């Protein structure tokens, strides 16, 4: 607890305060006896009332979670009342007329009409409550008069006497609370009032709570005094409202009395928490504001501006592996040491830094495009400002997509998600129709669900309209409607009620009044149409909902104050369900969101674990692997008939099925770590594919059922085992089984390695093998060439272990020219100085499966798929935490998804400025 | 040409140079009002014409006698620009073809596989002249093209919104283009006025929702709101077609007829894992020309004023077969796989670009580039045959920007991939000089910004803090 007298020692007023504080501790400040004697204990909070002498219970901490503003009046100087919540920009209040108040440490007495208000709208307060749809307003106050009217404003977030977000006031001898919502007026009426006579000139602990489901309560000294359900959402709260004490903003409703503490939270405190704050007492003060060490702007500059340039432009030649000129810029330690010619840079002096000189003269990057003028300016400024270097290691993979996500893109439902959403809501399968009508999604940045690329065309509009018609024709509308309301007539009330209940499920969250009115308009049209029926009206309303933005897109509140904020419960529920199932929240998840139960990691993980038991999670996992590994590519595989005369096009389908069945076995049935997909000794093949792979056929049954996948234990098959030995991935190298393409696949997808295109003036025409020269031999010649080695040595050896597999995944000991094929090689893990040697394909798979880098890459890929956007440097910290958490829980698919949905990348949103 | 000429001389008088600061550049160039066409009946149009694989800088130096020969008959109506560099667009080095392709018409490096670094020329002009949307019944942007390689969207789409996302979905089959421009949409199962009234009511409530999420109380951020705005525009177009354009030509009806299904491969089948496909030259040319005919018809009927057309993707992989003739003489008999003695990707015409060497004949590359120029010229001819109300052709009145990817510029400047990228533009109602081949020696960004300024656009491409250079020599 903070001693008020030690807060500030400036000015005579303050000195007077301090003298007063020291001389008369028992008069109005918390008495020493009060905390334990007068205030109720935590165990029995309601048994004893706090003393009038402002109790403050030593050892009872106030609730701090989700606090937005806090005034403890500890500072009694000047005309400013400090917000000590420490959340965002403080909402300090200005006392308009100091002559009307008496300030003492820990209290503020309002003796006459004045206004104590924020100078600007309390936006972050409004935004947080609007977002959470819940609030707690708390005050320790002592009225000067038994009866005051207006209600007299104790705490108000308002604009004038008729427009407010909330007001906690005294109306006669009772507490009255007005709260604006979709169900109340802009004046917050009807209000909720405590019992008459319950509020007098005693020091009183007032709390008003309103939870997400609309349950509103007034608590007096820890006990419920009034309660009512007020279901309207708070989405109509106005951002222009100012926060004020002691009066309305237009000074028309003064309240006289003494404040000991005022606090506002953006959630409803539980009963236990209400009693905890009551027990903490009126004199409980805020802990000293956490004054963290302000980050040196030069550190941010390095991380967001300089590091990406080094990573993208310099590390190709100057990382731990290449170290051209003896210089390794990928590590802090080696970068500062310099290279063969000495120190690369002199902090604070660009002009004399070799690094700058070479960049300025366009000598560096060597054989690459010169740095842009902008990048040059960044380097020069960084050096002149001291060359601050914060990161221990620069990983180019982190910077591939820039420093931070550029903007929030709302996500349109993909075709898969649309189908799954309809299936979940209505129990019908529109796969065939949706695939035929909706344009195919286009891959971008490795996945087909990348939000920025989920555009909309005229064909979408037509398809959504037709699909909506198809859906309402196939659904038993009356049965569906009955789930929400048994009996309905065309009256506004009944139709509105149906729309609210049905819309909440279809649109994945509560409806606002304007939506109810809009959809009710359809019913009105029907009511005025001959031979209309409730069934027809319901159908038409559902059709409209199925074409609305709230159905087709995952709408989220993206506006705010440019800070990171929690997503609201329904948004979080939708994020979770589309990540885990590719579909909408079910009733349980929706209920958890409604009750505000998705507020911490434990509760989120509990729901996630439940959802991962559902079959939809398996399908969604398969979608991830199909998309990540681009298995749909196999639909169009066209190997050269000359080179592969025995190729059967159905093998391509068999290969896709093999990989999907394999994934299902390893990550679901066996629940093994994701990285085990690299070396699991099992597979599933048709007799056709078994023959293609050279695996033995085991029974006549299998031979006869040409389309059936059979499980093969590969423990004794040295050549195969793991994703990379399956035809679905081996075919990526084309007819020639390109080592470059296969190596790049391993590097990009499993190691998150980064290489650039070949520099200018390089003939990149692939070299064909010939007698005496296999593809391995060609690769080794290429790597022996200094010009090529810098990059090719990083990725081609990754494919050495696959040389025995031809372009369509067949296994051979010799190539078409009779050259013996090999399977030994070495891996260079990004960031390593030395390679790791392997002697066989089998060993290569084991090395990859054990690699932390590979495990981490799989976490990254799954996270990108879940978020629907490329990952940036700003995500790196959260990704590290996700990965660590997932690994602690076994590194499985389930563990990784759980870690993702409970991470800040999912529970928070970076808001943009309000328009 | 009789202008609406840029008041360049007036503004430049006394400046004594062509490099000016941004504010001055802004002042000296007219806004849409000043730059309005001489005849209000002639609309402002802007199209990007892209062809894959480019023309190496040394071949551009041969002027109209080499691979550019097919442009000769139109040379009076074109300004051919050499030495235009996209120096800021090759910094990423993700892939030279891809980087170069997204730099075409944007002059910026890509910002994702399906996202350009900024808007394309046609979209900046569209936004400047139609900030509140195009007149009723028009397709806001028509993006079409014949291409096969599709590993990254930036390889084949060439119209980008202000936020870098694709401006419209690609229409890759002649039927797609026809349906997009002339197609009629209909409500399923609507048989009478009663049912139509109900559908209308449904659509009204849907529209009101989209309006809310694009309006002042929308909870969405800028990018998301732009996406919903796109959706709203498409619904309005749908509404227009469903309720108004009932007399639009249909198959068998007088006027343009719906083309037969394409013979070529499209979708995923067109790109079997980057391995390339076999294609007969005649089939390819037939589809190109049908696409060009439809695009020209769309412009002629004033359904389309902005967009792009693609003649092969960047880094395209085709194994072309067939005899190529031009002006009655045989140019080459294509058989890429045979000539390269390879199958799969190694047997594709793409390899001729990798094998390019200024000291060699480069016979196959020349033939391929020449052939593509013939097809680009076919489209330009088509547009030149359509007369606008001012007596000039659509080709002369529109801003057509023809460009390509790297053009193998690496042989022009060994440190720079995207140097010497081929460009040709039309006069756009007398705004730009034509009938010349110019050595520009400037960044593409400055060329584009000069073009945009002359077109009356306030928006500039590229970094805000960059000092622009007016490429004076291209202006009348």
PDB file of C-alpha atoms in Angstrom, chain B residues 285-453:
ATOM      1  CA  UNK B 285      -3.742 -17.337 -80.763  1.00  0.00           C
ATOM      2  CA  UNK B 286      -7.422 -18.109 -81.325  1.00  0.00           C
ATOM      3  CA  UNK B 287      -8.153 -17.632 -77.618  1.00  0.00           C
ATOM      4  CA  UNK B 288      -6.035 -14.505 -77.358  1.00  0.00           C
ATOM      5  CA  UNK B 289      -7.923 -12.949 -80.223  1.00  0.00           C
ATOM      6  CA  UNK B 290     -11.296 -13.893 -78.876  1.00  0.00           C
ATOM      7  CA  UNK B 291     -10.359 -12.344 -75.561  1.00  0.00           C
ATOM      8  CA  UNK B 292      -9.119  -9.206 -77.338  1.00  0.00           C
ATOM      9  CA  UNK B 293     -12.338  -9.031 -79.372  1.00  0.00           C
ATOM     10  CA  UNK B 294     -14.468  -9.309 -76.258  1.00  0.00           C
ATOM     11  CA  UNK B 295     -12.420  -6.784 -74.352  1.00  0.00           C
ATOM     12  CA  UNK B 296     -12.651  -4.333 -77.243  1.00  0.00           C
ATOM     13  CA  UNK B 297     -16.383  -4.939 -77.529  1.00  0.00           C
ATOM     14  CA  UNK B 298     -16.816  -4.274 -73.819  1.00  0.00           C
ATOM     15  CA  UNK B 299     -15.122  -0.923 -74.280  1.00  0.00           C
ATOM     16  CA  UNK B 300     -17.033  -0.144 -77.444  1.00  0.00           C
ATOM     17  CA  UNK B 301     -20.343  -0.729 -75.665  1.00  0.00           C
ATOM     18  CA  UNK B 302     -19.123   1.455 -72.816  1.00  0.00           C
ATOM     19  CA  UNK B 303     -19.509  -1.288 -70.275  1.00  0.00           C
ATOM     20  CA  UNK B 304     -15.844  -1.089 -69.332  1.00  0.00           C
ATOM     21  CA  UNK B 305     -13.543   1.868 -68.888  1.00  0.00           C
ATOM     22  CA  UNK B 306     -10.846   0.517 -66.612  1.00  0.00           C
ATOM     23  CA  UNK B 307      -8.958  -2.689 -66.167  1.00  0.00           C
ATOM     24  CA  UNK B 308      -6.225  -4.874 -67.500  1.00  0.00           C
ATOM     25  CA  UNK B 309      -5.616  -7.655 -69.957  1.00  0.00           C
ATOM     26  CA  UNK B 310      -2.858 -10.218 -69.653  1.00  0.00           C
ATOM     27  CA  UNK B 311      -1.070 -12.006 -72.477  1.00  0.00           C
ATOM     28  CA  UNK B 312       0.606 -14.837 -70.541  1.00  0.00           C
ATOM     29  CA  UNK B 313       1.732 -14.795 -66.935  1.00  0.00           C
ATOM     30  CA  UNK B 314       5.077 -13.617 -65.726  1.00  0.00           C
ATOM     31  CA  UNK B 315       7.526 -16.496 -65.995  1.00  0.00           C
ATOM     32  CA  UNK B 316       5.005 -18.381 -68.105  1.00  0.00           C
ATOM     33  CA  UNK B 317       5.779 -22.020 -68.842  1.00  0.00           C
ATOM     34  CA  UNK B 318       4.458 -23.314 -72.144  1.00  0.00           C
ATOM     35  CA  UNK B 319       5.769 -25.856 -74.580  1.00  0.00           C
ATOM     36  CA  UNK B 320       4.504 -24.204 -77.740  1.00  0.00           C
ATOM     37  CA  UNK B 321       4.171 -26.015 -81.039  1.00  0.00           C
ATOM     38  CA  UNK B 322       3.191 -24.581 -84.382  1.00  0.00           C
ATOM     39  CA  UNK B 323       4.281 -22.512 -87.343  1.00  0.00           C
ATOM     40  CA  UNK B 324       4.478 -18.787 -86.756  1.00  0.00           C
ATOM     41  CA  UNK B 325       4.090 -16.477 -89.689  1.00  0.00           C
ATOM     42  CA  UNK B 326       3.946 -12.722 -89.882  1.00  0.00           C
ATOM     43  CA  UNK B 327       3.026 -10.592 -92.873  1.00  0.00           C
ATOM     44  CA  UNK B 328       3.128 -13.593 -95.128  1.00  0.00           C
ATOM     45  CA  UNK B 329       6.566 -14.747 -94.143  1.00  0.00           C
ATOM     46  CA  UNK B 330       7.543 -17.613 -91.932  1.00  0.00           C
ATOM     47  CA  UNK B 331       9.173 -16.456 -88.719  1.00  0.00           C
ATOM     48  CA  UNK B 332       9.708 -19.728 -86.882  1.00  0.00           C
ATOM     49  CA  UNK B 333       8.279 -23.164 -86.382  1.00  0.00           C
ATOM     50  CA  UNK B 334       7.846 -23.516 -82.632  1.00  0.00           C
ATOM     51  CA  UNK B 335       8.534 -26.765 -80.845  1.00  0.00           C
ATOM     52  CA  UNK B 336      10.072 -25.753 -77.553  1.00  0.00           C
ATOM     53  CA  UNK B 337      10.389 -29.217 -76.041  1.00  0.00           C
ATOM     54  CA  UNK B 338      12.126 -30.455 -79.160  1.00  0.00           C
ATOM     55  CA  UNK B 339      14.464 -27.479 -79.396  1.00  0.00           C
ATOM     56  CA  UNK B 340      15.308 -27.691 -75.720  1.00  0.00           C
ATOM     57  CA  UNK B 341      15.455 -31.467 -75.796  1.00  0.00           C
ATOM     58  CA  UNK B 342      13.613 -31.639 -72.514  1.00  0.00           C
ATOM     59  CA  UNK B 343      10.231 -32.298 -70.993  1.00  0.00           C
ATOM     60  CA  UNK B 344       8.380 -30.660 -68.110  1.00  0.00           C
ATOM     61  CA  UNK B 345       9.468 -27.189 -67.087  1.00  0.00           C
ATOM     62  CA  UNK B 346      12.819 -27.628 -68.738  1.00  0.00           C
ATOM     63  CA  UNK B 347      11.144 -27.939 -72.107  1.00  0.00           C
ATOM     64  CA  UNK B 348       9.253 -24.656 -71.869  1.00  0.00           C
ATOM     65  CA  UNK B 349       9.807 -21.464 -73.865  1.00  0.00           C
ATOM     66  CA  UNK B 350      10.627 -19.746 -70.571  1.00  0.00           C
ATOM     67  CA  UNK B 351      14.083 -21.306 -70.868  1.00  0.00           C
ATOM     68  CA  UNK B 352      14.891 -19.189 -73.921  1.00  0.00           C
ATOM     69  CA  UNK B 353      14.855 -16.163 -71.670  1.00  0.00           C
ATOM     70  CA  UNK B 354      17.241 -17.835 -69.249  1.00  0.00           C
ATOM     71  CA  UNK B 355      19.504 -18.631 -72.147  1.00  0.00           C
ATOM     72  CA  UNK B 356      19.427 -15.123 -73.554  1.00  0.00           C
ATOM     73  CA  UNK B 357      22.782 -13.647 -74.365  1.00  0.00           C
ATOM     74  CA  UNK B 358      23.242 -10.333 -76.206  1.00  0.00           C
ATOM     75  CA  UNK B 359      26.034 -11.854 -78.251  1.00  0.00           C
ATOM     76  CA  UNK B 360      23.904 -14.679 -79.605  1.00  0.00           C
ATOM     77  CA  UNK B 361      21.132 -14.855 -82.147  1.00  0.00           C
ATOM     78  CA  UNK B 362      18.485 -15.833 -79.558  1.00  0.00           C
ATOM     79  CA  UNK B 363      16.316 -17.049 -82.394  1.00  0.00           C
ATOM     80  CA  UNK B 364      13.604 -18.741 -80.361  1.00  0.00           C
ATOM     81  CA  UNK B 365      13.288 -15.914 -77.877  1.00  0.00           C
ATOM     82  CA  UNK B 366      12.961 -13.442 -80.709  1.00  0.00           C
ATOM     83  CA  UNK B 367      10.265 -15.504 -82.369  1.00  0.00           C
ATOM     84  CA  UNK B 368       8.278 -15.840 -79.151  1.00  0.00           C
ATOM     85  CA  UNK B 369       8.563 -12.138 -78.327  1.00  0.00           C
ATOM     86  CA  UNK B 370       7.659 -11.149 -81.879  1.00  0.00           C
ATOM     87  CA  UNK B 371       4.626 -13.406 -81.774  1.00  0.00           C
ATOM     88  CA  UNK B 372       3.432 -11.852 -78.511  1.00  0.00           C
ATOM     89  CA  UNK B 373       3.874  -8.375 -79.956  1.00  0.00           C
ATOM     90  CA  UNK B 374       1.712  -9.421 -82.888  1.00  0.00           C
ATOM     91  CA  UNK B 375      -1.059 -10.365 -80.493  1.00  0.00           C
ATOM     92  CA  UNK B 376      -0.735  -7.220 -78.424  1.00  0.00           C
ATOM     93  CA  UNK B 377      -0.885  -5.287 -81.679  1.00  0.00           C
ATOM     94  CA  UNK B 378      -4.068  -7.190 -82.583  1.00  0.00           C
ATOM     95  CA  UNK B 379      -5.783  -5.780 -79.485  1.00  0.00           C
ATOM     96  CA  UNK B 380      -4.463  -2.306 -80.177  1.00  0.00           C
ATOM     97  CA  UNK B 381      -5.729  -2.493 -83.760  1.00  0.00           C
ATOM     98  CA  UNK B 382      -9.142  -3.492 -82.500  1.00  0.00           C
ATOM     99  CA  UNK B 383      -9.256  -0.469 -80.241  1.00  0.00           C
ATOM    100  CA  UNK B 384      -8.043   1.715 -83.065  1.00  0.00           C
ATOM    101  CA  UNK B 385     -11.001   0.644 -85.156  1.00  0.00           C
ATOM    102  CA  UNK B 386     -13.539   1.928 -82.621  1.00  0.00           C
ATOM    103  CA  UNK B 387     -14.422   5.555 -83.132  1.00  0.00           C
ATOM    104  CA  UNK B 388     -15.284   7.852 -80.248  1.00  0.00           C
ATOM    105  CA  UNK B 389     -17.542  10.874 -80.493  1.00  0.00           C
ATOM    106  CA  UNK B 390     -14.588  13.184 -81.039  1.00  0.00           C
ATOM    107  CA  UNK B 391     -13.691  11.398 -84.254  1.00  0.00           C
ATOM    108  CA  UNK B 392     -10.666   9.727 -82.778  1.00  0.00           C
ATOM    109  CA  UNK B 393     -10.251   6.113 -81.955  1.00  0.00           C
ATOM    110  CA  UNK B 394     -10.556   4.520 -78.544  1.00  0.00           C
ATOM    111  CA  UNK B 395      -6.865   3.718 -78.817  1.00  0.00           C
ATOM    112  CA  UNK B 396      -6.026   7.389 -79.167  1.00  0.00           C
ATOM    113  CA  UNK B 397      -8.455   8.572 -76.521  1.00  0.00           C
ATOM    114  CA  UNK B 398      -7.629   6.013 -73.836  1.00  0.00           C
ATOM    115  CA  UNK B 399      -4.590   5.657 -71.635  1.00  0.00           C
ATOM    116  CA  UNK B 400      -3.198   2.279 -72.558  1.00  0.00           C
ATOM    117  CA  UNK B 401      -0.041   1.261 -70.802  1.00  0.00           C
ATOM    118  CA  UNK B 402       1.685  -1.753 -72.285  1.00  0.00           C
ATOM    119  CA  UNK B 403       4.371  -3.313 -70.138  1.00  0.00           C
ATOM    120  CA  UNK B 404       5.880  -6.529 -68.975  1.00  0.00           C
ATOM    121  CA  UNK B 405       8.055  -8.115 -66.332  1.00  0.00           C
ATOM    122  CA  UNK B 406      11.822  -7.992 -65.987  1.00  0.00           C
ATOM    123  CA  UNK B 407      12.455  -8.055 -69.715  1.00  0.00           C
ATOM    124  CA  UNK B 408      15.599  -9.841 -68.661  1.00  0.00           C
ATOM    125  CA  UNK B 409      16.932  -6.430 -67.818  1.00  0.00           C
ATOM    126  CA  UNK B 410      19.687  -8.159 -65.905  1.00  0.00           C
ATOM    127  CA  UNK B 411      21.654  -7.903 -69.117  1.00  0.00           C
ATOM    128  CA  UNK B 412      21.198  -4.179 -69.154  1.00  0.00           C
ATOM    129  CA  UNK B 413      22.512  -3.622 -65.662  1.00  0.00           C
ATOM    130  CA  UNK B 414      24.212  -6.502 -63.948  1.00  0.00           C
ATOM    131  CA  UNK B 415      23.242  -5.229 -60.501  1.00  0.00           C
ATOM    132  CA  UNK B 416      19.636  -4.703 -61.286  1.00  0.00           C
ATOM    133  CA  UNK B 417      16.956  -7.133 -62.331  1.00  0.00           C
ATOM    134  CA  UNK B 418      14.282  -4.699 -63.294  1.00  0.00           C
ATOM    135  CA  UNK B 419      16.082  -2.227 -65.477  1.00  0.00           C
ATOM    136  CA  UNK B 420      15.149  -1.364 -69.023  1.00  0.00           C
ATOM    137  CA  UNK B 421      11.610  -2.678 -68.725  1.00  0.00           C
ATOM    138  CA  UNK B 422       9.641  -2.286 -71.941  1.00  0.00           C
ATOM    139  CA  UNK B 423       6.860   0.298 -71.883  1.00  0.00           C
ATOM    140  CA  UNK B 424       4.538   1.713 -74.488  1.00  0.00           C
ATOM    141  CA  UNK B 425       1.702   4.161 -73.926  1.00  0.00           C
ATOM    142  CA  UNK B 426      -0.965   5.815 -76.028  1.00  0.00           C
ATOM    143  CA  UNK B 427      -1.693   9.508 -76.242  1.00  0.00           C
ATOM    144  CA  UNK B 428      -4.762   9.579 -73.963  1.00  0.00           C
ATOM    145  CA  UNK B 429      -6.412  12.392 -75.897  1.00  0.00           C
ATOM    146  CA  UNK B 430      -3.235  14.227 -76.589  1.00  0.00           C
ATOM    147  CA  UNK B 431      -1.737  14.173 -73.156  1.00  0.00           C
ATOM    148  CA  UNK B 432       1.338  12.206 -74.185  1.00  0.00           C
ATOM    149  CA  UNK B 433       3.617  12.328 -77.151  1.00  0.00           C
ATOM    150  CA  UNK B 434       3.325   9.487 -79.609  1.00  0.00           C
ATOM    151  CA  UNK B 435       5.072   8.380 -82.748  1.00  0.00           C
ATOM    152  CA  UNK B 436       8.421   8.210 -81.009  1.00  0.00           C
ATOM    153  CA  UNK B 437      10.798   5.853 -79.294  1.00  0.00           C
ATOM    154  CA  UNK B 438      12.309   7.538 -76.273  1.00  0.00           C
ATOM    155  CA  UNK B 439      15.172   6.651 -74.024  1.00  0.00           C
ATOM    156  CA  UNK B 440      13.663   7.728 -70.745  1.00  0.00           C
ATOM    157  CA  UNK B 441      16.422   6.939 -68.271  1.00  0.00           C
ATOM    158  CA  UNK B 442      14.089   7.388 -65.304  1.00  0.00           C
ATOM    159  CA  UNK B 443      12.386   5.322 -62.686  1.00  0.00           C
ATOM    160  CA  UNK B 444       9.093   3.769 -63.660  1.00  0.00           C
ATOM    161  CA  UNK B 445       7.649   5.470 -60.598  1.00  0.00           C
ATOM    162  CA  UNK B 446       8.362   8.911 -62.033  1.00  0.00           C
ATOM    163  CA  UNK B 447       7.040   7.931 -65.428  1.00  0.00           C
ATOM    164  CA  UNK B 448       3.819   6.611 -63.902  1.00  0.00           C
ATOM    165  CA  UNK B 449       3.376   9.598 -61.630  1.00  0.00           C
ATOM    166  CA  UNK B 450       3.854  11.939 -64.550  1.00  0.00           C
ATOM    167  CA  UNK B 451       1.231   9.982 -66.448  1.00  0.00           C
ATOM    168  CA  UNK B 452      -1.151  10.103 -63.508  1.00  0.00           C
ATOM    169  CA  UNK B 453      -0.649  13.795 -63.025  1.00  0.00           C
TER     170      UNK B 453
END
